[in-house]
Amino acid sequence: MEEKEPSQNLDTPFILDIKLNRHSTDPLYQQILEPISKLIKNGTLAPNQLLEDEISMAQRLQISRPTARRALQELVDSGLVVRRRGVGTRVTPSHVHRQLALTSLNDDLIKAGHTTRTEVLEYQIHLATPEDVEFLNCAPDEELVTIQRLRWIDDHPLALLKNTIPSRIAPTLTELSHFGLYESLSRHNVFPTSAIQTLGAKNASKRESDILNIEPGNALFTMQRTAYDENGKVIEHGNHVYDAQQYKMTFPLVSHTN
């Protein structure tokens, strides 16, 4: 196998120069994905490097499109590449590794050296619903603010964040456009001290896939969190989804021995 030197331009597709052994017991898709996997793991292919698309690969290597598609999908499933509509197949950006802690996602990303921006998709003032009353422990007629934001990391959409907050402490639309939620709350002298958090997973809906620019049905990491102040009052309730190919949560475990 000989590979062309990767271009310094990440938007120039990398083309694997390989002669397939059609008499081998190794499937053709595996003969394609293994050398690409090696180049990604040894750092030859940089994060965000564009790869040749399946149509071009199938024509050039004289294989079927399903074979080319499977090779690329295996790379996706292994977390080595990301396939996005309109963007193509690219080497996975550096994953976001996040410790399990009561911190702001935006603050964690900035501390990790990432460039972030927030797009506020919805800022709605409304009266509490029965579900809101349950999660926020508020009165049925209390005025609340529900905010939906899209968090970007290094020019890639990472997470769709939805929070419901009592309007008396809710940050303004302007604040949320420039700062993380917890930093915005701190400007109102509101500080979360504890939270109940539930983690899970789901497949992306069409709307979620459109917003996050991923394929429909791709895996999403989910987080539901209710945060409290030092007096035990609910500050906010959040329902968030993250692109699972970019986001990881770290759980520190401690052994208790006698």
PDB file of C-alpha atoms in Angstrom:
ATOM      1  CA  MET A   1       0.000   0.000   0.000  1.00  0.00           C
ATOM      2  CA  GLU A   2       1.248   3.441  -0.901  1.00  0.00           C
ATOM      3  CA  GLU A   3      -0.532   6.520   0.247  1.00  0.00           C
ATOM      4  CA  LYS A   4      -0.265   9.974  -1.189  1.00  0.00           C
ATOM      5  CA  GLU A   5       1.145  12.511   1.222  1.00  0.00           C
ATOM      6  CA  PRO A   6      -1.722  14.233   3.022  1.00  0.00           C
ATOM      7  CA  SER A   7      -2.278  17.776   1.774  1.00  0.00           C
ATOM      8  CA  GLN A   8      -1.636  20.674   4.123  1.00  0.00           C
ATOM      9  CA  ASN A   9      -5.084  21.855   3.040  1.00  0.00           C
ATOM     10  CA  LEU A  10      -7.549  19.922   5.178  1.00  0.00           C
ATOM     11  CA  ASP A  11     -10.263  20.545   2.576  1.00  0.00           C
ATOM     12  CA  THR A  12      -8.341  18.712  -0.165  1.00  0.00           C
ATOM     13  CA  PRO A  13      -9.565  15.095  -0.045  1.00  0.00           C
ATOM     14  CA  PHE A  14      -6.995  12.537   1.062  1.00  0.00           C
ATOM     15  CA  ILE A  15      -6.846   9.666  -1.431  1.00  0.00           C
ATOM     16  CA  LEU A  16      -5.544   6.304  -0.316  1.00  0.00           C
ATOM     17  CA  ASP A  17      -3.315   4.813  -3.023  1.00  0.00           C
ATOM     18  CA  ILE A  18      -3.802   1.088  -2.607  1.00  0.00           C
ATOM     19  CA  LYS A  19      -3.867  -2.013  -4.797  1.00  0.00           C
ATOM     20  CA  LEU A  20      -6.626  -4.283  -3.593  1.00  0.00           C
ATOM     21  CA  ASN A  21      -6.024  -8.015  -3.412  1.00  0.00           C
ATOM     22  CA  ARG A  22      -9.225  -9.449  -4.804  1.00  0.00           C
ATOM     23  CA  HIS A  23      -8.077 -13.012  -4.063  1.00  0.00           C
ATOM     24  CA  SER A  24      -7.451 -12.356  -0.379  1.00  0.00           C
ATOM     25  CA  THR A  25      -9.673 -13.776   2.343  1.00  0.00           C
ATOM     26  CA  ASP A  26      -9.792 -10.242   3.803  1.00  0.00           C
ATOM     27  CA  PRO A  27     -12.925  -8.398   2.602  1.00  0.00           C
ATOM     28  CA  LEU A  28     -12.293  -5.468   0.256  1.00  0.00           C
ATOM     29  CA  TYR A  29     -13.835  -2.947   2.660  1.00  0.00           C
ATOM     30  CA  GLN A  30     -11.430  -4.124   5.373  1.00  0.00           C
ATOM     31  CA  GLN A  31      -8.450  -3.722   3.047  1.00  0.00           C
ATOM     32  CA  ILE A  32      -9.504  -0.080   2.653  1.00  0.00           C
ATOM     33  CA  LEU A  33     -10.402   0.821   6.217  1.00  0.00           C
ATOM     34  CA  GLU A  34      -7.378  -0.741   7.928  1.00  0.00           C
ATOM     35  CA  PRO A  35      -4.681   1.421   6.253  1.00  0.00           C
ATOM     36  CA  ILE A  36      -6.797   4.549   6.712  1.00  0.00           C
ATOM     37  CA  SER A  37      -7.303   3.634  10.370  1.00  0.00           C
ATOM     38  CA  LYS A  38      -3.542   3.227  10.795  1.00  0.00           C
ATOM     39  CA  LEU A  39      -2.822   6.623   9.235  1.00  0.00           C
ATOM     40  CA  ILE A  40      -5.323   8.297  11.554  1.00  0.00           C
ATOM     41  CA  LYS A  41      -4.029   6.570  14.680  1.00  0.00           C
ATOM     42  CA  ASN A  42      -0.355   7.332  13.956  1.00  0.00           C
ATOM     43  CA  GLY A  43      -1.128  10.979  13.319  1.00  0.00           C
ATOM     44  CA  THR A  44      -0.341  11.021   9.604  1.00  0.00           C
ATOM     45  CA  LEU A  45      -3.869  12.238   8.917  1.00  0.00           C
ATOM     46  CA  ALA A  46      -4.663  15.365  10.905  1.00  0.00           C
ATOM     47  CA  PRO A  47      -7.970  16.015  12.690  1.00  0.00           C
ATOM     48  CA  ASN A  48     -10.591  17.453  10.294  1.00  0.00           C
ATOM     49  CA  GLN A  49      -8.737  16.128   7.220  1.00  0.00           C
ATOM     50  CA  LEU A  50     -11.242  15.499   4.436  1.00  0.00           C
ATOM     51  CA  LEU A  51     -11.273  11.975   2.965  1.00  0.00           C
ATOM     52  CA  GLU A  52     -12.219  10.850  -0.506  1.00  0.00           C
ATOM     53  CA  ASP A  53     -15.984  10.369  -0.876  1.00  0.00           C
ATOM     54  CA  GLU A  54     -17.533   6.951  -1.480  1.00  0.00           C
ATOM     55  CA  ILE A  55     -18.517   7.662  -5.104  1.00  0.00           C
ATOM     56  CA  SER A  56     -15.000   8.671  -6.091  1.00  0.00           C
ATOM     57  CA  MET A  57     -13.497   5.793  -4.103  1.00  0.00           C
ATOM     58  CA  ALA A  58     -15.792   3.224  -5.703  1.00  0.00           C
ATOM     59  CA  GLN A  59     -15.031   4.433  -9.229  1.00  0.00           C
ATOM     60  CA  ARG A  60     -11.285   4.735  -8.687  1.00  0.00           C
ATOM     61  CA  LEU A  61     -10.826   1.365  -6.977  1.00  0.00           C
ATOM     62  CA  GLN A  62     -13.433  -0.357  -9.155  1.00  0.00           C
ATOM     63  CA  ILE A  63     -15.505  -1.557  -6.256  1.00  0.00           C
ATOM     64  CA  SER A  64     -19.203  -1.234  -5.482  1.00  0.00           C
ATOM     65  CA  ARG A  65     -20.517   1.811  -3.665  1.00  0.00           C
ATOM     66  CA  PRO A  66     -21.821  -0.357  -0.782  1.00  0.00           C
ATOM     67  CA  THR A  67     -18.260  -1.665  -0.300  1.00  0.00           C
ATOM     68  CA  ALA A  68     -16.826   1.875  -0.201  1.00  0.00           C
ATOM     69  CA  ARG A  69     -19.679   2.988   2.040  1.00  0.00           C
ATOM     70  CA  ARG A  70     -19.067   0.145   4.477  1.00  0.00           C
ATOM     71  CA  ALA A  71     -15.355   0.970   4.722  1.00  0.00           C
ATOM     72  CA  LEU A  72     -16.176   4.575   5.622  1.00  0.00           C
ATOM     73  CA  GLN A  73     -18.992   3.565   7.968  1.00  0.00           C
ATOM     74  CA  GLU A  74     -16.685   1.195   9.856  1.00  0.00           C
ATOM     75  CA  LEU A  75     -14.356   4.164  10.397  1.00  0.00           C
ATOM     76  CA  VAL A  76     -17.320   6.187  11.653  1.00  0.00           C
ATOM     77  CA  ASP A  77     -18.390   3.403  14.023  1.00  0.00           C
ATOM     78  CA  SER A  78     -14.864   3.204  15.435  1.00  0.00           C
ATOM     79  CA  GLY A  79     -14.929   6.948  16.135  1.00  0.00           C
ATOM     80  CA  LEU A  80     -12.068   7.737  13.756  1.00  0.00           C
ATOM     81  CA  VAL A  81     -14.031   9.773  11.217  1.00  0.00           C
ATOM     82  CA  VAL A  82     -17.193  11.852  11.136  1.00  0.00           C
ATOM     83  CA  ARG A  83     -19.575  11.978   8.174  1.00  0.00           C
ATOM     84  CA  ARG A  84     -21.577  15.208   7.851  1.00  0.00           C
ATOM     85  CA  ARG A  85     -23.921  16.304   5.130  1.00  0.00           C
ATOM     86  CA  GLY A  86     -22.425  19.088   3.062  1.00  0.00           C
ATOM     87  CA  VAL A  87     -19.060  18.667   4.791  1.00  0.00           C
ATOM     88  CA  GLY A  88     -18.043  15.148   3.779  1.00  0.00           C
ATOM     89  CA  THR A  89     -16.083  12.485   5.637  1.00  0.00           C
ATOM     90  CA  ARG A  90     -13.417  13.939   7.874  1.00  0.00           C
ATOM     91  CA  VAL A  91     -10.987  12.673  10.477  1.00  0.00           C
ATOM     92  CA  THR A  92     -12.631  13.121  13.850  1.00  0.00           C
ATOM     93  CA  PRO A  93     -11.769  16.374  15.632  1.00  0.00           C
ATOM     94  CA  SER A  94     -10.244  16.071  19.087  1.00  0.00           C
ATOM     95  CA  HIS A  95     -12.920  14.654  21.359  1.00  0.00           C
ATOM     96  CA  VAL A  96     -14.314  16.732  24.189  1.00  0.00           C
ATOM     97  CA  HIS A  97     -13.396  14.867  27.385  1.00  0.00           C
ATOM     98  CA  ARG A  98     -15.351  16.227  30.310  1.00  0.00           C
ATOM     99  CA  GLN A  99     -15.074  15.331  33.982  1.00  0.00           C
ATOM    100  CA  LEU A 100     -18.314  14.615  35.818  1.00  0.00           C
ATOM    101  CA  ALA A 101     -18.677  17.866  37.758  1.00  0.00           C
ATOM    102  CA  LEU A 102     -21.069  20.760  38.358  1.00  0.00           C
ATOM    103  CA  THR A 103     -19.501  23.028  35.769  1.00  0.00           C
ATOM    104  CA  SER A 104     -20.517  24.967  32.687  1.00  0.00           C
ATOM    105  CA  LEU A 105     -19.952  23.238  29.353  1.00  0.00           C
ATOM    106  CA  ASN A 106     -18.774  26.517  27.840  1.00  0.00           C
ATOM    107  CA  ASP A 107     -16.219  27.066  30.624  1.00  0.00           C
ATOM    108  CA  ASP A 108     -14.932  23.499  30.301  1.00  0.00           C
ATOM    109  CA  LEU A 109     -14.478  23.872  26.544  1.00  0.00           C
ATOM    110  CA  ILE A 110     -12.611  27.169  26.867  1.00  0.00           C
ATOM    111  CA  LYS A 111     -10.320  25.748  29.568  1.00  0.00           C
ATOM    112  CA  ALA A 112      -9.556  22.818  27.243  1.00  0.00           C
ATOM    113  CA  GLY A 113      -8.346  25.290  24.616  1.00  0.00           C
ATOM    114  CA  HIS A 114     -11.347  25.199  22.281  1.00  0.00           C
ATOM    115  CA  THR A 115     -12.962  28.140  20.529  1.00  0.00           C
ATOM    116  CA  THR A 116     -16.671  28.335  21.312  1.00  0.00           C
ATOM    117  CA  ARG A 117     -19.693  30.325  20.341  1.00  0.00           C
ATOM    118  CA  THR A 118     -23.352  30.122  21.266  1.00  0.00           C
ATOM    119  CA  GLU A 119     -26.364  30.598  19.045  1.00  0.00           C
ATOM    120  CA  VAL A 120     -29.627  31.254  20.893  1.00  0.00           C
ATOM    121  CA  LEU A 121     -32.353  29.477  18.931  1.00  0.00           C
ATOM    122  CA  GLU A 122     -35.256  30.220  21.279  1.00  0.00           C
ATOM    123  CA  TYR A 123     -35.944  32.521  24.232  1.00  0.00           C
ATOM    124  CA  GLN A 124     -39.508  32.013  25.419  1.00  0.00           C
ATOM    125  CA  ILE A 125     -41.290  33.477  28.455  1.00  0.00           C
ATOM    126  CA  HIS A 126     -44.204  31.361  29.655  1.00  0.00           C
ATOM    127  CA  LEU A 127     -46.142  30.143  32.685  1.00  0.00           C
ATOM    128  CA  ALA A 128     -45.097  26.883  34.320  1.00  0.00           C
ATOM    129  CA  THR A 129     -46.540  23.679  32.864  1.00  0.00           C
ATOM    130  CA  PRO A 130     -47.299  20.630  35.043  1.00  0.00           C
ATOM    131  CA  GLU A 131     -43.949  19.170  33.921  1.00  0.00           C
ATOM    132  CA  ASP A 132     -42.174  22.410  34.864  1.00  0.00           C
ATOM    133  CA  VAL A 133     -43.816  22.334  38.300  1.00  0.00           C
ATOM    134  CA  GLU A 134     -42.491  18.813  38.831  1.00  0.00           C
ATOM    135  CA  PHE A 135     -38.893  19.539  37.844  1.00  0.00           C
ATOM    136  CA  LEU A 136     -38.529  23.091  39.170  1.00  0.00           C
ATOM    137  CA  ASN A 137     -40.717  22.679  42.277  1.00  0.00           C
ATOM    138  CA  CYS A 138     -42.419  25.966  41.423  1.00  0.00           C
ATOM    139  CA  ALA A 139     -45.967  27.320  41.568  1.00  0.00           C
ATOM    140  CA  PRO A 140     -48.284  26.457  38.640  1.00  0.00           C
ATOM    141  CA  ASP A 141     -48.559  30.116  37.643  1.00  0.00           C
ATOM    142  CA  GLU A 142     -44.885  31.044  38.062  1.00  0.00           C
ATOM    143  CA  GLU A 143     -43.302  32.827  35.129  1.00  0.00           C
ATOM    144  CA  LEU A 144     -40.438  30.888  33.562  1.00  0.00           C
ATOM    145  CA  VAL A 145     -37.996  31.320  30.693  1.00  0.00           C
ATOM    146  CA  THR A 146     -37.174  28.414  28.388  1.00  0.00           C
ATOM    147  CA  ILE A 147     -34.004  28.838  26.361  1.00  0.00           C
ATOM    148  CA  GLN A 148     -32.695  26.662  23.567  1.00  0.00           C
ATOM    149  CA  ARG A 149     -29.113  27.205  22.421  1.00  0.00           C
ATOM    150  CA  LEU A 150     -26.740  25.659  19.930  1.00  0.00           C
ATOM    151  CA  ARG A 151     -23.190  25.343  21.259  1.00  0.00           C
ATOM    152  CA  TRP A 152     -20.403  25.419  18.667  1.00  0.00           C
ATOM    153  CA  ILE A 153     -16.860  24.157  19.195  1.00  0.00           C
ATOM    154  CA  ASP A 154     -14.062  25.040  16.761  1.00  0.00           C
ATOM    155  CA  ASP A 155     -16.681  25.883  14.081  1.00  0.00           C
ATOM    156  CA  HIS A 156     -18.533  22.556  14.525  1.00  0.00           C
ATOM    157  CA  PRO A 157     -21.977  22.231  16.178  1.00  0.00           C
ATOM    158  CA  LEU A 158     -21.530  20.164  19.338  1.00  0.00           C
ATOM    159  CA  ALA A 159     -24.646  20.351  21.497  1.00  0.00           C
ATOM    160  CA  LEU A 160     -28.277  21.398  21.550  1.00  0.00           C
ATOM    161  CA  LEU A 161     -29.004  22.827  24.998  1.00  0.00           C
ATOM    162  CA  LYS A 162     -32.457  23.452  26.443  1.00  0.00           C
ATOM    163  CA  ASN A 163     -32.872  25.068  29.883  1.00  0.00           C
ATOM    164  CA  THR A 164     -35.892  26.260  31.843  1.00  0.00           C
ATOM    165  CA  ILE A 165     -35.220  28.933  34.483  1.00  0.00           C
ATOM    166  CA  PRO A 166     -37.392  31.049  36.813  1.00  0.00           C
ATOM    167  CA  SER A 167     -37.743  34.407  35.046  1.00  0.00           C
ATOM    168  CA  ARG A 168     -36.796  36.304  38.216  1.00  0.00           C
ATOM    169  CA  ILE A 169     -33.201  35.039  37.878  1.00  0.00           C
ATOM    170  CA  ALA A 170     -33.032  34.325  34.150  1.00  0.00           C
ATOM    171  CA  PRO A 171     -30.127  35.845  32.191  1.00  0.00           C
ATOM    172  CA  THR A 172     -30.941  38.116  29.279  1.00  0.00           C
ATOM    173  CA  LEU A 173     -30.818  37.045  25.651  1.00  0.00           C
ATOM    174  CA  THR A 174     -27.716  39.203  25.170  1.00  0.00           C
ATOM    175  CA  GLU A 175     -25.890  37.602  28.098  1.00  0.00           C
ATOM    176  CA  LEU A 176     -26.622  34.091  26.863  1.00  0.00           C
ATOM    177  CA  SER A 177     -25.356  34.991  23.404  1.00  0.00           C
ATOM    178  CA  HIS A 178     -21.937  35.859  24.837  1.00  0.00           C
ATOM    179  CA  PHE A 179     -21.485  33.746  27.967  1.00  0.00           C
ATOM    180  CA  GLY A 180     -22.221  30.279  29.297  1.00  0.00           C
ATOM    181  CA  LEU A 181     -25.357  29.774  31.358  1.00  0.00           C
ATOM    182  CA  TYR A 182     -23.639  29.498  34.729  1.00  0.00           C
ATOM    183  CA  GLU A 183     -21.450  32.539  34.075  1.00  0.00           C
ATOM    184  CA  SER A 184     -24.561  34.462  33.075  1.00  0.00           C
ATOM    185  CA  LEU A 185     -26.331  33.351  36.266  1.00  0.00           C
ATOM    186  CA  SER A 186     -23.333  34.405  38.364  1.00  0.00           C
ATOM    187  CA  ARG A 187     -23.756  37.932  37.025  1.00  0.00           C
ATOM    188  CA  HIS A 188     -27.102  37.870  38.843  1.00  0.00           C
ATOM    189  CA  ASN A 189     -25.440  36.492  42.007  1.00  0.00           C
ATOM    190  CA  VAL A 190     -26.973  33.073  41.407  1.00  0.00           C
ATOM    191  CA  PHE A 191     -24.634  30.123  41.942  1.00  0.00           C
ATOM    192  CA  PRO A 192     -25.430  26.406  41.578  1.00  0.00           C
ATOM    193  CA  THR A 193     -24.068  24.314  44.441  1.00  0.00           C
ATOM    194  CA  SER A 194     -25.590  20.896  43.707  1.00  0.00           C
ATOM    195  CA  ALA A 195     -27.438  19.043  40.984  1.00  0.00           C
ATOM    196  CA  ILE A 196     -29.179  15.810  40.064  1.00  0.00           C
ATOM    197  CA  GLN A 197     -28.028  14.600  36.680  1.00  0.00           C
ATOM    198  CA  THR A 198     -29.226  11.762  34.464  1.00  0.00           C
ATOM    199  CA  LEU A 199     -27.144  10.588  31.496  1.00  0.00           C
ATOM    200  CA  GLY A 200     -28.348   8.557  28.551  1.00  0.00           C
ATOM    201  CA  ALA A 201     -28.293   8.072  24.798  1.00  0.00           C
ATOM    202  CA  LYS A 202     -30.674   8.277  21.862  1.00  0.00           C
ATOM    203  CA  ASN A 203     -30.758   8.430  18.083  1.00  0.00           C
ATOM    204  CA  ALA A 204     -30.938  11.851  16.489  1.00  0.00           C
ATOM    205  CA  SER A 205     -34.313  13.011  15.203  1.00  0.00           C
ATOM    206  CA  LYS A 206     -34.518  14.779  11.852  1.00  0.00           C
ATOM    207  CA  ARG A 207     -34.636  18.182  13.550  1.00  0.00           C
ATOM    208  CA  GLU A 208     -31.677  17.362  15.790  1.00  0.00           C
ATOM    209  CA  SER A 209     -29.661  15.996  12.885  1.00  0.00           C
ATOM    210  CA  ASP A 210     -30.416  19.106  10.827  1.00  0.00           C
ATOM    211  CA  ILE A 211     -29.298  21.441  13.614  1.00  0.00           C
ATOM    212  CA  LEU A 212     -26.200  19.439  14.590  1.00  0.00           C
ATOM    213  CA  ASN A 213     -25.350  18.715  10.945  1.00  0.00           C
ATOM    214  CA  ILE A 214     -25.146  14.965  11.421  1.00  0.00           C
ATOM    215  CA  GLU A 215     -26.812  12.027   9.727  1.00  0.00           C
ATOM    216  CA  PRO A 216     -30.368  11.199  10.915  1.00  0.00           C
ATOM    217  CA  GLY A 217     -30.292   8.390  13.444  1.00  0.00           C
ATOM    218  CA  ASN A 218     -26.719   9.059  14.575  1.00  0.00           C
ATOM    219  CA  ALA A 219     -26.027   8.521  18.267  1.00  0.00           C
ATOM    220  CA  LEU A 220     -26.571  11.398  20.672  1.00  0.00           C
ATOM    221  CA  PHE A 221     -25.373  11.626  24.267  1.00  0.00           C
ATOM    222  CA  THR A 222     -28.190  12.986  26.465  1.00  0.00           C
ATOM    223  CA  MET A 223     -28.058  14.809  29.772  1.00  0.00           C
ATOM    224  CA  GLN A 224     -30.905  15.891  32.017  1.00  0.00           C
ATOM    225  CA  ARG A 225     -29.872  18.102  34.921  1.00  0.00           C
ATOM    226  CA  THR A 226     -31.657  19.950  37.724  1.00  0.00           C
ATOM    227  CA  ALA A 227     -29.393  22.412  39.546  1.00  0.00           C
ATOM    228  CA  TYR A 228     -29.953  23.857  43.028  1.00  0.00           C
ATOM    229  CA  ASP A 229     -28.617  26.829  44.978  1.00  0.00           C
ATOM    230  CA  GLU A 230     -27.216  26.664  48.520  1.00  0.00           C
ATOM    231  CA  ASN A 231     -30.742  26.919  49.944  1.00  0.00           C
ATOM    232  CA  GLY A 232     -31.991  23.946  47.953  1.00  0.00           C
ATOM    233  CA  LYS A 233     -34.048  26.033  45.515  1.00  0.00           C
ATOM    234  CA  VAL A 234     -34.078  24.979  41.870  1.00  0.00           C
ATOM    235  CA  ILE A 235     -32.047  27.286  39.641  1.00  0.00           C
ATOM    236  CA  GLU A 236     -32.587  25.573  36.319  1.00  0.00           C
ATOM    237  CA  HIS A 237     -33.684  22.358  34.667  1.00  0.00           C
ATOM    238  CA  GLY A 238     -31.896  21.318  31.498  1.00  0.00           C
ATOM    239  CA  ASN A 239     -32.376  18.764  28.740  1.00  0.00           C
ATOM    240  CA  HIS A 240     -29.335  18.587  26.478  1.00  0.00           C
ATOM    241  CA  VAL A 241     -28.158  16.445  23.574  1.00  0.00           C
ATOM    242  CA  TYR A 242     -24.563  16.167  22.354  1.00  0.00           C
ATOM    243  CA  ASP A 243     -23.008  14.787  19.181  1.00  0.00           C
ATOM    244  CA  ALA A 244     -21.685  11.493  20.574  1.00  0.00           C
ATOM    245  CA  GLN A 245     -18.838  11.430  18.048  1.00  0.00           C
ATOM    246  CA  GLN A 246     -17.348  14.575  19.604  1.00  0.00           C
ATOM    247  CA  TYR A 247     -18.323  14.368  23.271  1.00  0.00           C
ATOM    248  CA  LYS A 248     -17.222  12.083  26.091  1.00  0.00           C
ATOM    249  CA  MET A 249     -17.939  12.167  29.830  1.00  0.00           C
ATOM    250  CA  THR A 250     -15.360  10.924  32.335  1.00  0.00           C
ATOM    251  CA  PHE A 251     -16.553   9.247  35.546  1.00  0.00           C
ATOM    252  CA  PRO A 252     -13.991   9.073  38.360  1.00  0.00           C
ATOM    253  CA  LEU A 253     -14.462   5.868  40.361  1.00  0.00           C
ATOM    254  CA  VAL A 254     -13.139   5.246  43.854  1.00  0.00           C
ATOM    255  CA  SER A 255     -12.810   1.885  45.596  1.00  0.00           C
ATOM    256  CA  HIS A 256     -14.102   1.879  49.167  1.00  0.00           C
ATOM    257  CA  THR A 257     -12.265  -0.652  51.315  1.00  0.00           C
ATOM    258  CA  ASN A 258     -12.383  -1.328  55.008  1.00  0.00           C
TER     259      ASN A 258
END
